[in-house]
PDB file of C-alpha atoms in Angstrom:
ATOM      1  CA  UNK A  18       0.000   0.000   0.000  1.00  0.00           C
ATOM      2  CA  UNK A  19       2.776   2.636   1.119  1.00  0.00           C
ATOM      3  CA  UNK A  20       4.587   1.664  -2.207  1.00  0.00           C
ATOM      4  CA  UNK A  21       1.449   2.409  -4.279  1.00  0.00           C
ATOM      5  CA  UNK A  22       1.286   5.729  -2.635  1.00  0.00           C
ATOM      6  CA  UNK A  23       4.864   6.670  -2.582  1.00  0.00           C
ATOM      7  CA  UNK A  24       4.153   5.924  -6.750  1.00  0.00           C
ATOM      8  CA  UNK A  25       1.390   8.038  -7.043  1.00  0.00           C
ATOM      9  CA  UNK A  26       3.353  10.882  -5.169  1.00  0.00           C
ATOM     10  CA  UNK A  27       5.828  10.844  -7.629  1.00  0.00           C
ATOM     11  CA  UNK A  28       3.556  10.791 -10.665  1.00  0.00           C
ATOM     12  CA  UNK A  29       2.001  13.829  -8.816  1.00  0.00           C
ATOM     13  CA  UNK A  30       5.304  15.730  -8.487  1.00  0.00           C
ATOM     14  CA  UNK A  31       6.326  14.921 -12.079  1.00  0.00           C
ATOM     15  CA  UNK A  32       2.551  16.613 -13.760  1.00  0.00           C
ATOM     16  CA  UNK A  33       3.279  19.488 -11.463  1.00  0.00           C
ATOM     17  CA  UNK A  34       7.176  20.243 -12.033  1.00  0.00           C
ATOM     18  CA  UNK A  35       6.278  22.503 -15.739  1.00  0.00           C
ATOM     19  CA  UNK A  36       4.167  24.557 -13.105  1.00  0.00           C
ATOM     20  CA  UNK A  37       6.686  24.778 -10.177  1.00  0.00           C
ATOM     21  CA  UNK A  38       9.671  25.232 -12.566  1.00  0.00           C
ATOM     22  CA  UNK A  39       7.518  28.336 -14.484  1.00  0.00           C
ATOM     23  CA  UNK A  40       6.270  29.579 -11.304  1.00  0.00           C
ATOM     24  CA  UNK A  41       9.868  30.076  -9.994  1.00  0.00           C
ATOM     25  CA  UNK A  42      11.420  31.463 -13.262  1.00  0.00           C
ATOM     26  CA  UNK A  43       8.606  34.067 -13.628  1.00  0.00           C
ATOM     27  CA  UNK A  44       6.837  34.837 -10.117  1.00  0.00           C
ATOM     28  CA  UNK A  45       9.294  34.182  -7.608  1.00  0.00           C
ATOM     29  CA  UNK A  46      12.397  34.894  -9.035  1.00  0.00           C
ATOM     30  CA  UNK A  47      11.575  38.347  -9.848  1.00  0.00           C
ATOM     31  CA  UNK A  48       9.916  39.252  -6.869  1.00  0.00           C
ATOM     32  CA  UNK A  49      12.599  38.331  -4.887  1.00  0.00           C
ATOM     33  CA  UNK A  50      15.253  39.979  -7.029  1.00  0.00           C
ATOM     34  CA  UNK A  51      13.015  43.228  -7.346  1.00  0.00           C
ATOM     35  CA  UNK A  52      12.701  43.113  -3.212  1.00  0.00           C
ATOM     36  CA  UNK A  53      16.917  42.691  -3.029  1.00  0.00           C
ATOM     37  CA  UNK A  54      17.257  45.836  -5.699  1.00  0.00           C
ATOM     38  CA  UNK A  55      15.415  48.017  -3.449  1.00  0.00           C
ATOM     39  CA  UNK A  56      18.678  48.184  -1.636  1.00  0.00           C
ATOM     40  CA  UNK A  57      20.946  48.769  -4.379  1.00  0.00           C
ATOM     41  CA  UNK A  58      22.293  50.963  -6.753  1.00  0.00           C
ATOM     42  CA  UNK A  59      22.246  48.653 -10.203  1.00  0.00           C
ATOM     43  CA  UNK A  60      22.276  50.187 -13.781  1.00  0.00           C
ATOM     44  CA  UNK A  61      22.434  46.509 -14.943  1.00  0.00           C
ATOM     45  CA  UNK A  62      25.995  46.838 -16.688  1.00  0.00           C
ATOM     46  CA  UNK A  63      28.120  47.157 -13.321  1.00  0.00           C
ATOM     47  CA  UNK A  64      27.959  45.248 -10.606  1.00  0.00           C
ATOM     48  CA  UNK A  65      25.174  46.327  -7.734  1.00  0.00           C
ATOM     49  CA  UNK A  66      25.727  49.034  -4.966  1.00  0.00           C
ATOM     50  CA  UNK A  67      24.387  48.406  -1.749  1.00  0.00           C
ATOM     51  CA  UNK A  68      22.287  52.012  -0.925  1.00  0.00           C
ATOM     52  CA  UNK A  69      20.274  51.089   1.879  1.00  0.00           C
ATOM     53  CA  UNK A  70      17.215  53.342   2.104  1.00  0.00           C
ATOM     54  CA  UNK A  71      18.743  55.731  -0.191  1.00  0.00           C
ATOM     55  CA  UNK A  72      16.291  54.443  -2.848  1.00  0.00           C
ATOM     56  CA  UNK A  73      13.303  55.253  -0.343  1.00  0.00           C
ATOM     57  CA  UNK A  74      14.904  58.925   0.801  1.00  0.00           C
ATOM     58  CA  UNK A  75      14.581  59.396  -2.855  1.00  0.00           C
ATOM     59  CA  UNK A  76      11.119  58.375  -3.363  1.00  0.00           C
ATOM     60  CA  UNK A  77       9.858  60.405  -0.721  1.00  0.00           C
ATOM     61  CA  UNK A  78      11.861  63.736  -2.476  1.00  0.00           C
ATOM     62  CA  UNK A  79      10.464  62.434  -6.560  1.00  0.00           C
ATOM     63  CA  UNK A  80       7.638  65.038  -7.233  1.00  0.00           C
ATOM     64  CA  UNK A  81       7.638  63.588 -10.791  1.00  0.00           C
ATOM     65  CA  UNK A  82       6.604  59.902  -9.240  1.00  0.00           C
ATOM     66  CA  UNK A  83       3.751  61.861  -7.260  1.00  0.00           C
ATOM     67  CA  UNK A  84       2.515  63.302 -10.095  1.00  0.00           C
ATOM     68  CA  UNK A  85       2.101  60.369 -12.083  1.00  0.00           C
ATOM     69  CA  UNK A  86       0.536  58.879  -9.359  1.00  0.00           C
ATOM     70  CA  UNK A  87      -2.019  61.834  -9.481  1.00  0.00           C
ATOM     71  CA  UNK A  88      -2.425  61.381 -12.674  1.00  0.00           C
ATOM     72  CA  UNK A  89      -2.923  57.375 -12.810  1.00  0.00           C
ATOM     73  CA  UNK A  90      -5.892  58.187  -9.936  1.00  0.00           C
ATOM     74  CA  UNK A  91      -7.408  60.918 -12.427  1.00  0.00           C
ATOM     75  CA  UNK A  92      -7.180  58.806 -15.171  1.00  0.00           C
ATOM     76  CA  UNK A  93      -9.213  56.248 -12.631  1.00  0.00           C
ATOM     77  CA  UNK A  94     -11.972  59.085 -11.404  1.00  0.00           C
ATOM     78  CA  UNK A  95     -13.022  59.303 -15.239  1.00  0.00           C
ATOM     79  CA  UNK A  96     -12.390  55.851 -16.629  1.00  0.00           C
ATOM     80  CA  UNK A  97     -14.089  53.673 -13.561  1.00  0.00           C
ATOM     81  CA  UNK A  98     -17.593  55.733 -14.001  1.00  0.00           C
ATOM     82  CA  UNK A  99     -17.556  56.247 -17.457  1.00  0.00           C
ATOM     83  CA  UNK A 100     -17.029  52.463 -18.281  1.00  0.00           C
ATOM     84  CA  UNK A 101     -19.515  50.950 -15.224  1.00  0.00           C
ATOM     85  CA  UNK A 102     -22.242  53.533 -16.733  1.00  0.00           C
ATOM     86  CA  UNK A 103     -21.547  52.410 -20.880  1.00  0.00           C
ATOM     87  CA  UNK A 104     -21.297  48.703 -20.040  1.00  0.00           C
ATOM     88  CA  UNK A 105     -24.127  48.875 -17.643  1.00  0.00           C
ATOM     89  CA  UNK A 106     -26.354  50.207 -20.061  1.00  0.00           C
ATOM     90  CA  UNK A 107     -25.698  47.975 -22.629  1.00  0.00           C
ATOM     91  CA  UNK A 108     -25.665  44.988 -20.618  1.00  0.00           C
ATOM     92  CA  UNK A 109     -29.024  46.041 -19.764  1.00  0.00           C
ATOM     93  CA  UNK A 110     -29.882  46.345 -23.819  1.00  0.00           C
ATOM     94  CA  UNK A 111     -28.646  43.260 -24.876  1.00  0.00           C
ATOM     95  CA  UNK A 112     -30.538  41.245 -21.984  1.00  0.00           C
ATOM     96  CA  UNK A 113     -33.693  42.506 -23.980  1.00  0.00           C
ATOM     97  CA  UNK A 114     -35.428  40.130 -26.547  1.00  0.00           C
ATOM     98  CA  UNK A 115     -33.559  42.137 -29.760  1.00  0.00           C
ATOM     99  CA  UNK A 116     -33.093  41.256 -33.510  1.00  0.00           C
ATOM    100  CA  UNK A 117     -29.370  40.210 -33.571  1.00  0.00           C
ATOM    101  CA  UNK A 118     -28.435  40.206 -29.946  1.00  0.00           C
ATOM    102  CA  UNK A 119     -26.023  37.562 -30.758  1.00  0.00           C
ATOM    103  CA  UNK A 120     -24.097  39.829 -33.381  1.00  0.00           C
ATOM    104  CA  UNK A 121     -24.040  43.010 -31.178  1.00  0.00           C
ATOM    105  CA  UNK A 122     -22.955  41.018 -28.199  1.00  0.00           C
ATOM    106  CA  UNK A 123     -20.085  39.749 -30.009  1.00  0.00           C
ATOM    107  CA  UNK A 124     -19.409  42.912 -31.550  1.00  0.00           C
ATOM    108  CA  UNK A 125     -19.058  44.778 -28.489  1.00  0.00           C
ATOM    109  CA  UNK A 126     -16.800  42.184 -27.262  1.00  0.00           C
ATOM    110  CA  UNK A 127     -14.289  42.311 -30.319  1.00  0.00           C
ATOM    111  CA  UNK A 128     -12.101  44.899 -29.096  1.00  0.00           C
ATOM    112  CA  UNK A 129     -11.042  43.230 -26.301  1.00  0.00           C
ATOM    113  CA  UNK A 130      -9.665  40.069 -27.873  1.00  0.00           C
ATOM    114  CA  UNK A 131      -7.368  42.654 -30.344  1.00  0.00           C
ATOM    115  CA  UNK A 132      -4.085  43.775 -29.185  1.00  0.00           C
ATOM    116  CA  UNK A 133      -3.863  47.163 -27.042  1.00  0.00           C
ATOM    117  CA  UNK A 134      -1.234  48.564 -29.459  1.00  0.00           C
ATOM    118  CA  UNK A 135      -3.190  47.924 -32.883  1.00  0.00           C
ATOM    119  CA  UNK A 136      -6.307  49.523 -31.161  1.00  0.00           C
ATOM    120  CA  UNK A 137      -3.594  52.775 -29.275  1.00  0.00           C
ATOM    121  CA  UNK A 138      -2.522  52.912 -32.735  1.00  0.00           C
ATOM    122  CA  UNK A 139      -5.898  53.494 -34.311  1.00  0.00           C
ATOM    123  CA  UNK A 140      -7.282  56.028 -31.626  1.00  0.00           C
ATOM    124  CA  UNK A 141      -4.457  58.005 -32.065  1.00  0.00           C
ATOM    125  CA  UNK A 142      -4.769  58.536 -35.425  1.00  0.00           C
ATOM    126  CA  UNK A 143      -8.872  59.063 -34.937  1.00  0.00           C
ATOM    127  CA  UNK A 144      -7.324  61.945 -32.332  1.00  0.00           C
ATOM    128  CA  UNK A 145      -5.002  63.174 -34.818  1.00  0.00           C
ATOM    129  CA  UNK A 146      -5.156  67.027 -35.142  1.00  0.00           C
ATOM    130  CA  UNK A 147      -5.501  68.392 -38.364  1.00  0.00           C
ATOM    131  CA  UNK A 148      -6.132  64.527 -40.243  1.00  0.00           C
ATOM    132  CA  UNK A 149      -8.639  62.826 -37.690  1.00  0.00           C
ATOM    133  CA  UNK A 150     -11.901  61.238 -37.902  1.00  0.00           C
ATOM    134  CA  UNK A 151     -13.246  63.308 -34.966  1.00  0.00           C
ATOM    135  CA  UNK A 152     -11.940  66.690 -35.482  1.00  0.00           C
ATOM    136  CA  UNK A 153     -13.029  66.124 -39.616  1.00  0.00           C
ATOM    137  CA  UNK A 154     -16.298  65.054 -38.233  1.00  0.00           C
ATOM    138  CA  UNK A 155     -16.578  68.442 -35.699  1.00  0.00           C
ATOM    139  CA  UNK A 156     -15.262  70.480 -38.743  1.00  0.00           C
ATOM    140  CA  UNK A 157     -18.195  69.288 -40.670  1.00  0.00           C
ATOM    141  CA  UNK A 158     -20.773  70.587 -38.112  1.00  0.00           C
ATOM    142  CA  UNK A 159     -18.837  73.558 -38.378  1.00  0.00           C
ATOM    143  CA  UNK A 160     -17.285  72.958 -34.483  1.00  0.00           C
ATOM    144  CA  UNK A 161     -13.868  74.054 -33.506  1.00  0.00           C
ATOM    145  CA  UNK A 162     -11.616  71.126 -33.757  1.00  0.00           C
ATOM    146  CA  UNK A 163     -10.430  69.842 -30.349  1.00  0.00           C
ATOM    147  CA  UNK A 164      -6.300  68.979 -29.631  1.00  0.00           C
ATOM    148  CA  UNK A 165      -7.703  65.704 -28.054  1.00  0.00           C
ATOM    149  CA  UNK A 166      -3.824  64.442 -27.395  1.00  0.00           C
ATOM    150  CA  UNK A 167      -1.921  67.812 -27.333  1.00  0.00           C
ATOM    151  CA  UNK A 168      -3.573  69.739 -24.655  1.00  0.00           C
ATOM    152  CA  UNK A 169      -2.895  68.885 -21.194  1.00  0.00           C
ATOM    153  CA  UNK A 170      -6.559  68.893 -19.911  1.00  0.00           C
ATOM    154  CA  UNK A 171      -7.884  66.808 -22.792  1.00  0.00           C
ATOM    155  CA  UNK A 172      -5.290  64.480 -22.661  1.00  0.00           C
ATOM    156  CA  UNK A 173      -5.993  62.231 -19.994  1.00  0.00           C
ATOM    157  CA  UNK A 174      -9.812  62.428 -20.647  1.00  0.00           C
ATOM    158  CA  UNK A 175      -9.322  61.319 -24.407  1.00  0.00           C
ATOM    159  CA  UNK A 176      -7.153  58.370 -23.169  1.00  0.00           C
ATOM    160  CA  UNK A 177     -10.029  57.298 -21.008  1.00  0.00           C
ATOM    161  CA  UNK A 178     -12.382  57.188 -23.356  1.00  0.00           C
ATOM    162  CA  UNK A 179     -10.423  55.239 -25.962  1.00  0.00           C
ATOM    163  CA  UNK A 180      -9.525  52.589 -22.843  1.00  0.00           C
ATOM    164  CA  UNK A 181     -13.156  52.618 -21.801  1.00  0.00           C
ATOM    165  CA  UNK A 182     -14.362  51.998 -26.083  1.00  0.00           C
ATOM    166  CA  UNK A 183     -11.484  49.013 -25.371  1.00  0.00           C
ATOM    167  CA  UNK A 184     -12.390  47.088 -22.214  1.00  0.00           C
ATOM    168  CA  UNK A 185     -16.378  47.811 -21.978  1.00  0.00           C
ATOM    169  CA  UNK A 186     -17.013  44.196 -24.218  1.00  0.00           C
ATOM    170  CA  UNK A 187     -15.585  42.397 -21.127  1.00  0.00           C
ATOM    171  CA  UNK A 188     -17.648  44.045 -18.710  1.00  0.00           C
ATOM    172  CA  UNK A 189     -20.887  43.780 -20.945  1.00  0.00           C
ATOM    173  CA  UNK A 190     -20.564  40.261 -20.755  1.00  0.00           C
ATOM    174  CA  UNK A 191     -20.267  40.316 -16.598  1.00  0.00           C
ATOM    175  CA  UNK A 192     -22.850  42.653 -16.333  1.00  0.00           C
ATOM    176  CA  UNK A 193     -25.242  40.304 -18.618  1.00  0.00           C
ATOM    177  CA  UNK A 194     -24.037  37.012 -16.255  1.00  0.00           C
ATOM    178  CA  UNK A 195     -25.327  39.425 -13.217  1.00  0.00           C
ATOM    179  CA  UNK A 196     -28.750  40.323 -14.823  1.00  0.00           C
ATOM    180  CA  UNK A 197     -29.408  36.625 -15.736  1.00  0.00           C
ATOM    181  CA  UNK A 198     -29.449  35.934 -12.574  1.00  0.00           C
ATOM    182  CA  UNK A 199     -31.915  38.497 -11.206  1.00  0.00           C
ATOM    183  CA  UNK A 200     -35.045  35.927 -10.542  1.00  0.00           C
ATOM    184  CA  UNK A 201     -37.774  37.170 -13.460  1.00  0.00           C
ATOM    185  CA  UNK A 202     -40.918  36.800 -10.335  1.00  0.00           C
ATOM    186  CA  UNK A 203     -39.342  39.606  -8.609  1.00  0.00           C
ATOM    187  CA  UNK A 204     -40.314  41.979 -12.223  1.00  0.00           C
ATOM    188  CA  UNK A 205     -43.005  40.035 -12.621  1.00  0.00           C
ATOM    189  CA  UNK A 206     -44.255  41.211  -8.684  1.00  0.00           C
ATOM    190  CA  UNK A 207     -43.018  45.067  -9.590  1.00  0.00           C
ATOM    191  CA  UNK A 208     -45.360  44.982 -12.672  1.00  0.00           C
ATOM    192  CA  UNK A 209     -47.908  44.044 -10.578  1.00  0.00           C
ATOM    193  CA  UNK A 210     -47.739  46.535  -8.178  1.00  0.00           C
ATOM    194  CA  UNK A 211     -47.449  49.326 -11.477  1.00  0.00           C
ATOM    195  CA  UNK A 212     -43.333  50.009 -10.732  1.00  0.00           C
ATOM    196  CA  UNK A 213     -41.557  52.098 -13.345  1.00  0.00           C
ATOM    197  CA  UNK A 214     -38.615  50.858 -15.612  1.00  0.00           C
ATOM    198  CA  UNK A 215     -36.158  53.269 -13.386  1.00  0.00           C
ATOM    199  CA  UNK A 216     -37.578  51.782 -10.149  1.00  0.00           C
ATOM    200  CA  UNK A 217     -37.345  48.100 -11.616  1.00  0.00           C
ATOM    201  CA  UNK A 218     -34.025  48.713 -11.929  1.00  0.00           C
ATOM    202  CA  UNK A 219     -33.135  50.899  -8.807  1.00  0.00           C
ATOM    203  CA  UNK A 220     -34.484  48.875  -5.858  1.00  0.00           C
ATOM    204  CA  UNK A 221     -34.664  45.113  -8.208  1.00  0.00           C
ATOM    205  CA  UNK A 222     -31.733  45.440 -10.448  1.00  0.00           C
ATOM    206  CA  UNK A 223     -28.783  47.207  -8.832  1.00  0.00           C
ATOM    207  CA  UNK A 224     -29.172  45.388  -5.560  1.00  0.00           C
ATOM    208  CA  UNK A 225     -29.262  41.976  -6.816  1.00  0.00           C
ATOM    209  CA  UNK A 226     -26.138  42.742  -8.917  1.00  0.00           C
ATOM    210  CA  UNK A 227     -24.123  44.709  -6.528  1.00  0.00           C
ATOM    211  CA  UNK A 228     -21.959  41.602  -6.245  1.00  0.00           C
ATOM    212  CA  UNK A 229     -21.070  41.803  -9.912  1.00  0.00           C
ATOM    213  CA  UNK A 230     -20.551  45.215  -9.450  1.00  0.00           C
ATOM    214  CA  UNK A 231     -18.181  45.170  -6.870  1.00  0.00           C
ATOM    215  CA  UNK A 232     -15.926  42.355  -9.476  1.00  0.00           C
ATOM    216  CA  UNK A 233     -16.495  45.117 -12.356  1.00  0.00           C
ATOM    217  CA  UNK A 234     -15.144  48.127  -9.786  1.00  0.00           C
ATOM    218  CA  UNK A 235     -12.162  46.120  -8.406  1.00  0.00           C
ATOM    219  CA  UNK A 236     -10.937  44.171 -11.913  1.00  0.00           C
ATOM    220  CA  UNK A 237     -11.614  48.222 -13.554  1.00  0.00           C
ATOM    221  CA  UNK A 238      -9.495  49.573 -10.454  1.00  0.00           C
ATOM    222  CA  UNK A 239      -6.354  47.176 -11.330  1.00  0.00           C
ATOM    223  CA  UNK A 240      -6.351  47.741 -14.953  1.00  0.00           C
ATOM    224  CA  UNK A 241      -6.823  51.380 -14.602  1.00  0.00           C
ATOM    225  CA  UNK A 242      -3.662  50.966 -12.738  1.00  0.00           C
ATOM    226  CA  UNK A 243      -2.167  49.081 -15.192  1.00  0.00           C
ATOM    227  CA  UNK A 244      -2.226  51.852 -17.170  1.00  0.00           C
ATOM    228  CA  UNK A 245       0.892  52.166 -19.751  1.00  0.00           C
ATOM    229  CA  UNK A 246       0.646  51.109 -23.607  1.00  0.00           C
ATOM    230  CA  UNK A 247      -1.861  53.887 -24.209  1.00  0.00           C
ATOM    231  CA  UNK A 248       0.239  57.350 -22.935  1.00  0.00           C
ATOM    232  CA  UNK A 249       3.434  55.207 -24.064  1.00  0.00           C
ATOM    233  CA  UNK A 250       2.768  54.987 -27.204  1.00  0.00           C
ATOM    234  CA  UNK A 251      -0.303  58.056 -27.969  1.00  0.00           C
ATOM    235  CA  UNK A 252       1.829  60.728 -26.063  1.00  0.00           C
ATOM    236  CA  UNK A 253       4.930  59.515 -24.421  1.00  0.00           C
ATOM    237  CA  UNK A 254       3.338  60.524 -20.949  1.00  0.00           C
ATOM    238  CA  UNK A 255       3.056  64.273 -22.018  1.00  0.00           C
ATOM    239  CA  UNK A 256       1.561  66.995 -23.034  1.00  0.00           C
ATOM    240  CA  UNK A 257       3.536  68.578 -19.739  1.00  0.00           C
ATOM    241  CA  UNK A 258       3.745  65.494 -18.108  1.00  0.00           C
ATOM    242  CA  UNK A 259      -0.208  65.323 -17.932  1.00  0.00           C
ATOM    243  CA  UNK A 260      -0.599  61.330 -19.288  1.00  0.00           C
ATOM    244  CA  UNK A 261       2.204  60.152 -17.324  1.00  0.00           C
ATOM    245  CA  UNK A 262       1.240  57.392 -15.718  1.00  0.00           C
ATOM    246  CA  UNK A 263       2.715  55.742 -12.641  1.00  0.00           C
ATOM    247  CA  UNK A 264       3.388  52.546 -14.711  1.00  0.00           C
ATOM    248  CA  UNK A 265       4.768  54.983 -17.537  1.00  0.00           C
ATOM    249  CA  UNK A 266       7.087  56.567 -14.961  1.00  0.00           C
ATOM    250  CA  UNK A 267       8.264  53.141 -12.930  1.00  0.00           C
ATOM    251  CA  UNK A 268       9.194  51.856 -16.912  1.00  0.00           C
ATOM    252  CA  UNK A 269      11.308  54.642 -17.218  1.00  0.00           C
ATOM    253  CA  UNK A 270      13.400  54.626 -14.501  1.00  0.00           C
ATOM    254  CA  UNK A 271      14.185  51.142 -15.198  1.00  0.00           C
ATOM    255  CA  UNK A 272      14.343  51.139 -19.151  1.00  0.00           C
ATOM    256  CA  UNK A 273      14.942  54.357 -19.546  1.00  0.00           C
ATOM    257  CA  UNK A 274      17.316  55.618 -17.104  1.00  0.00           C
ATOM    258  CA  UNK A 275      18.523  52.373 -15.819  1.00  0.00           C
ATOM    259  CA  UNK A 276      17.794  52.989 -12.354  1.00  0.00           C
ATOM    260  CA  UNK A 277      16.782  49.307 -11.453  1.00  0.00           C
ATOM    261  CA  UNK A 278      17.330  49.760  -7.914  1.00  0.00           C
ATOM    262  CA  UNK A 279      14.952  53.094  -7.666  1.00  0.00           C
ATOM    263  CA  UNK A 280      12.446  51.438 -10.355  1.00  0.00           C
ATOM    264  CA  UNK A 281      11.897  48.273  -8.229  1.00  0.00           C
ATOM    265  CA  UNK A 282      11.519  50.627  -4.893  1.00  0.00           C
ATOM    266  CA  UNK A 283       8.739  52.517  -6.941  1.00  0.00           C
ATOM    267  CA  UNK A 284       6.475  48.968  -7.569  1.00  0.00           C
ATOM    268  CA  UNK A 285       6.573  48.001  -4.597  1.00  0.00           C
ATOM    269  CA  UNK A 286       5.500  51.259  -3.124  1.00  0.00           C
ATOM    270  CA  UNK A 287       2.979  51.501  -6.367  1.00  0.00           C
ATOM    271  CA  UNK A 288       1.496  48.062  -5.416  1.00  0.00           C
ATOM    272  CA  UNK A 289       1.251  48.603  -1.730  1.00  0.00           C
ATOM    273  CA  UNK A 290      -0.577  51.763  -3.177  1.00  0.00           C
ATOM    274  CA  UNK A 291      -2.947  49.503  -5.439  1.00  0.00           C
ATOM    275  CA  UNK A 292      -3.610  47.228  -2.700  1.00  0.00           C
ATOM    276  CA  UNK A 293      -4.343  49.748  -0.213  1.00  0.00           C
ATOM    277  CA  UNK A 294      -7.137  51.333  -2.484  1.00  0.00           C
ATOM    278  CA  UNK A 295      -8.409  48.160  -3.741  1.00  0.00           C
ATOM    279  CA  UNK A 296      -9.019  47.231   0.098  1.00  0.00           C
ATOM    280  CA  UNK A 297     -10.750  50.260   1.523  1.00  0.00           C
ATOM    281  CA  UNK A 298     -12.889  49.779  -2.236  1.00  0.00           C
ATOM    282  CA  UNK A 299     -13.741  46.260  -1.199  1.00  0.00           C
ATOM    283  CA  UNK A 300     -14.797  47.479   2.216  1.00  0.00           C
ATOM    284  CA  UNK A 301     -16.764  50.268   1.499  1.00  0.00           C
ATOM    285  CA  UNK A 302     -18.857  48.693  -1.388  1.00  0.00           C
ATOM    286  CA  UNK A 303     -19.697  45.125   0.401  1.00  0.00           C
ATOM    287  CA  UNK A 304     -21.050  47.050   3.404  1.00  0.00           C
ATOM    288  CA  UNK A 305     -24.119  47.667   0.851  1.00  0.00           C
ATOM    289  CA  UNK A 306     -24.424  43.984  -0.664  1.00  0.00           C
ATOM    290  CA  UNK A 307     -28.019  42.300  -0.889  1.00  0.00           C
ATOM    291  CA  UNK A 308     -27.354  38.670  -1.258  1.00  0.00           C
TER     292      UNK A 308
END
């Protein structure tokens, strides 16, 4: 019996060595080399400097890294709203008996399934000044055209829309899971008693998908932090600095500048940042959960 078991414990150690082996070459690995740079001065061609909390003296001096950091939660004040609101709505169109539903619900879902570049690439010509889709299109009402990437408070607005137009097919497609599950009696009751479409869907709707909502605000809240290939490659995290993201910034200093040391110091301070937000989030929105 023991022999049979010590057999099958070595069958199960041999399926999961691709995952332990990959696991420590891409997760742990880096982590722990990123945690060891914190306390070093390494431009990746000489060998590494120990600093101590140099790197973190720094940190706490780097308006620049503030900044972005402003920016990223800007960037998260009009993007998080904007993209609940869209997909929320249309969720709640395509969960009606339509012609088509099955086209538009796979249309809405297409741009998230192409690459972030091809799609960065597109907007920005869309946004492009003189040659764009949307300033020809304002021309022709006989509107002033807008610098939708060259002016510092349309900047970070016109990147949120173009991420929002990107992700809101994923969130369409939670949001419909969520209203599936609303039981049908409960609008069958509200008819009955003569309720509204807005009330339906204020005190029968939203409450029985707040804990969809609360996956759509946290998963929105991480890649809103995430935030990189659009200023990288649209505006290069200007006009005046006003698209630089925190990710933008943290890629700098490492590829950039070669400041390994002070780039890993800024993730880990970035994703104690991410955490912290994503917690109080969590907390604040499950204190008003109907299950």
């Amino acid at each position: 019996m023991f022999r049979k078991k010590g057999k099958r414990d070595k069958i199960g150690y041999i399926f999961s060595l691709p995952y332990i082996i990959h696991f420590s070459i891409f997760t742990a690995f880096p982590i722990t080399f990123s945690f060891l740079l914190i306390f070093h001065r390494w431009d990746i061609i000489s060998p590494m400097q120990w600093t101590g909390l140099q790197n973190f003296v720094r940190l706490a001096h780097d308006g620049l890294f503030f900044k972005s950091l402003i920016n990223t939660l800007i960037f998260l004040f009009i993007h998080i709203p904007l993209q609940i609101t869209v997909a929320l709505a249309l969720a709640e169109f395509l969960n009606q008996k339509i012609r088509f539903r099955g086209f538009f619900r796979a249309a809405y879902f297409m741009p998230v399934v192409v690459s972030g570049v091809v799609i960065t690439i597109l907007w920005q010509q869309l946004y492009a000044q003189d040659t764009g889709v949307l300033n020809t299109l304002l021309a022709s009402l006989h509107l002033p055209k807008l610098p939708w990437l060259t002016s510092p408070r349309l900047a970070m607005p016109s990147i949120a829309i173009m991420a929002t137009w990107k992700n809101v097919g994923l969130y369409v497609v939670l949001f419909l899971v969520g209203l599936q599950t609303v039981p049908t009696y409960m609008y069958e009751a509200a008819d009955l008693e003569g309720a509204s479409h807005w009330q339906k869907f204020r005190y029968i709707t939203l409450p029985m998908i707040n804990p969809t909502m609360i996956m759509v605000v946290i998963l929105s809240t991480i890649g809103g932090f995430s935030l990189f290939i659009e200023p990288y490659i649209m505006t290069g995290g200007g006009p005046l600095g006003s698209t630089l993201s925190a990710m933008l910034y943290i890629y700098q200093q490492a590829f950039s500048f070669y400041h390994m040391g002070y780039a890993a110091t800024l993730g880990f301070f970035f994703a104690a940042v991410v955490f912290s937000v994503i917690l109080i989030q969590k907390k604040v929105i499950e204190s008003d959960v109907y299950y």
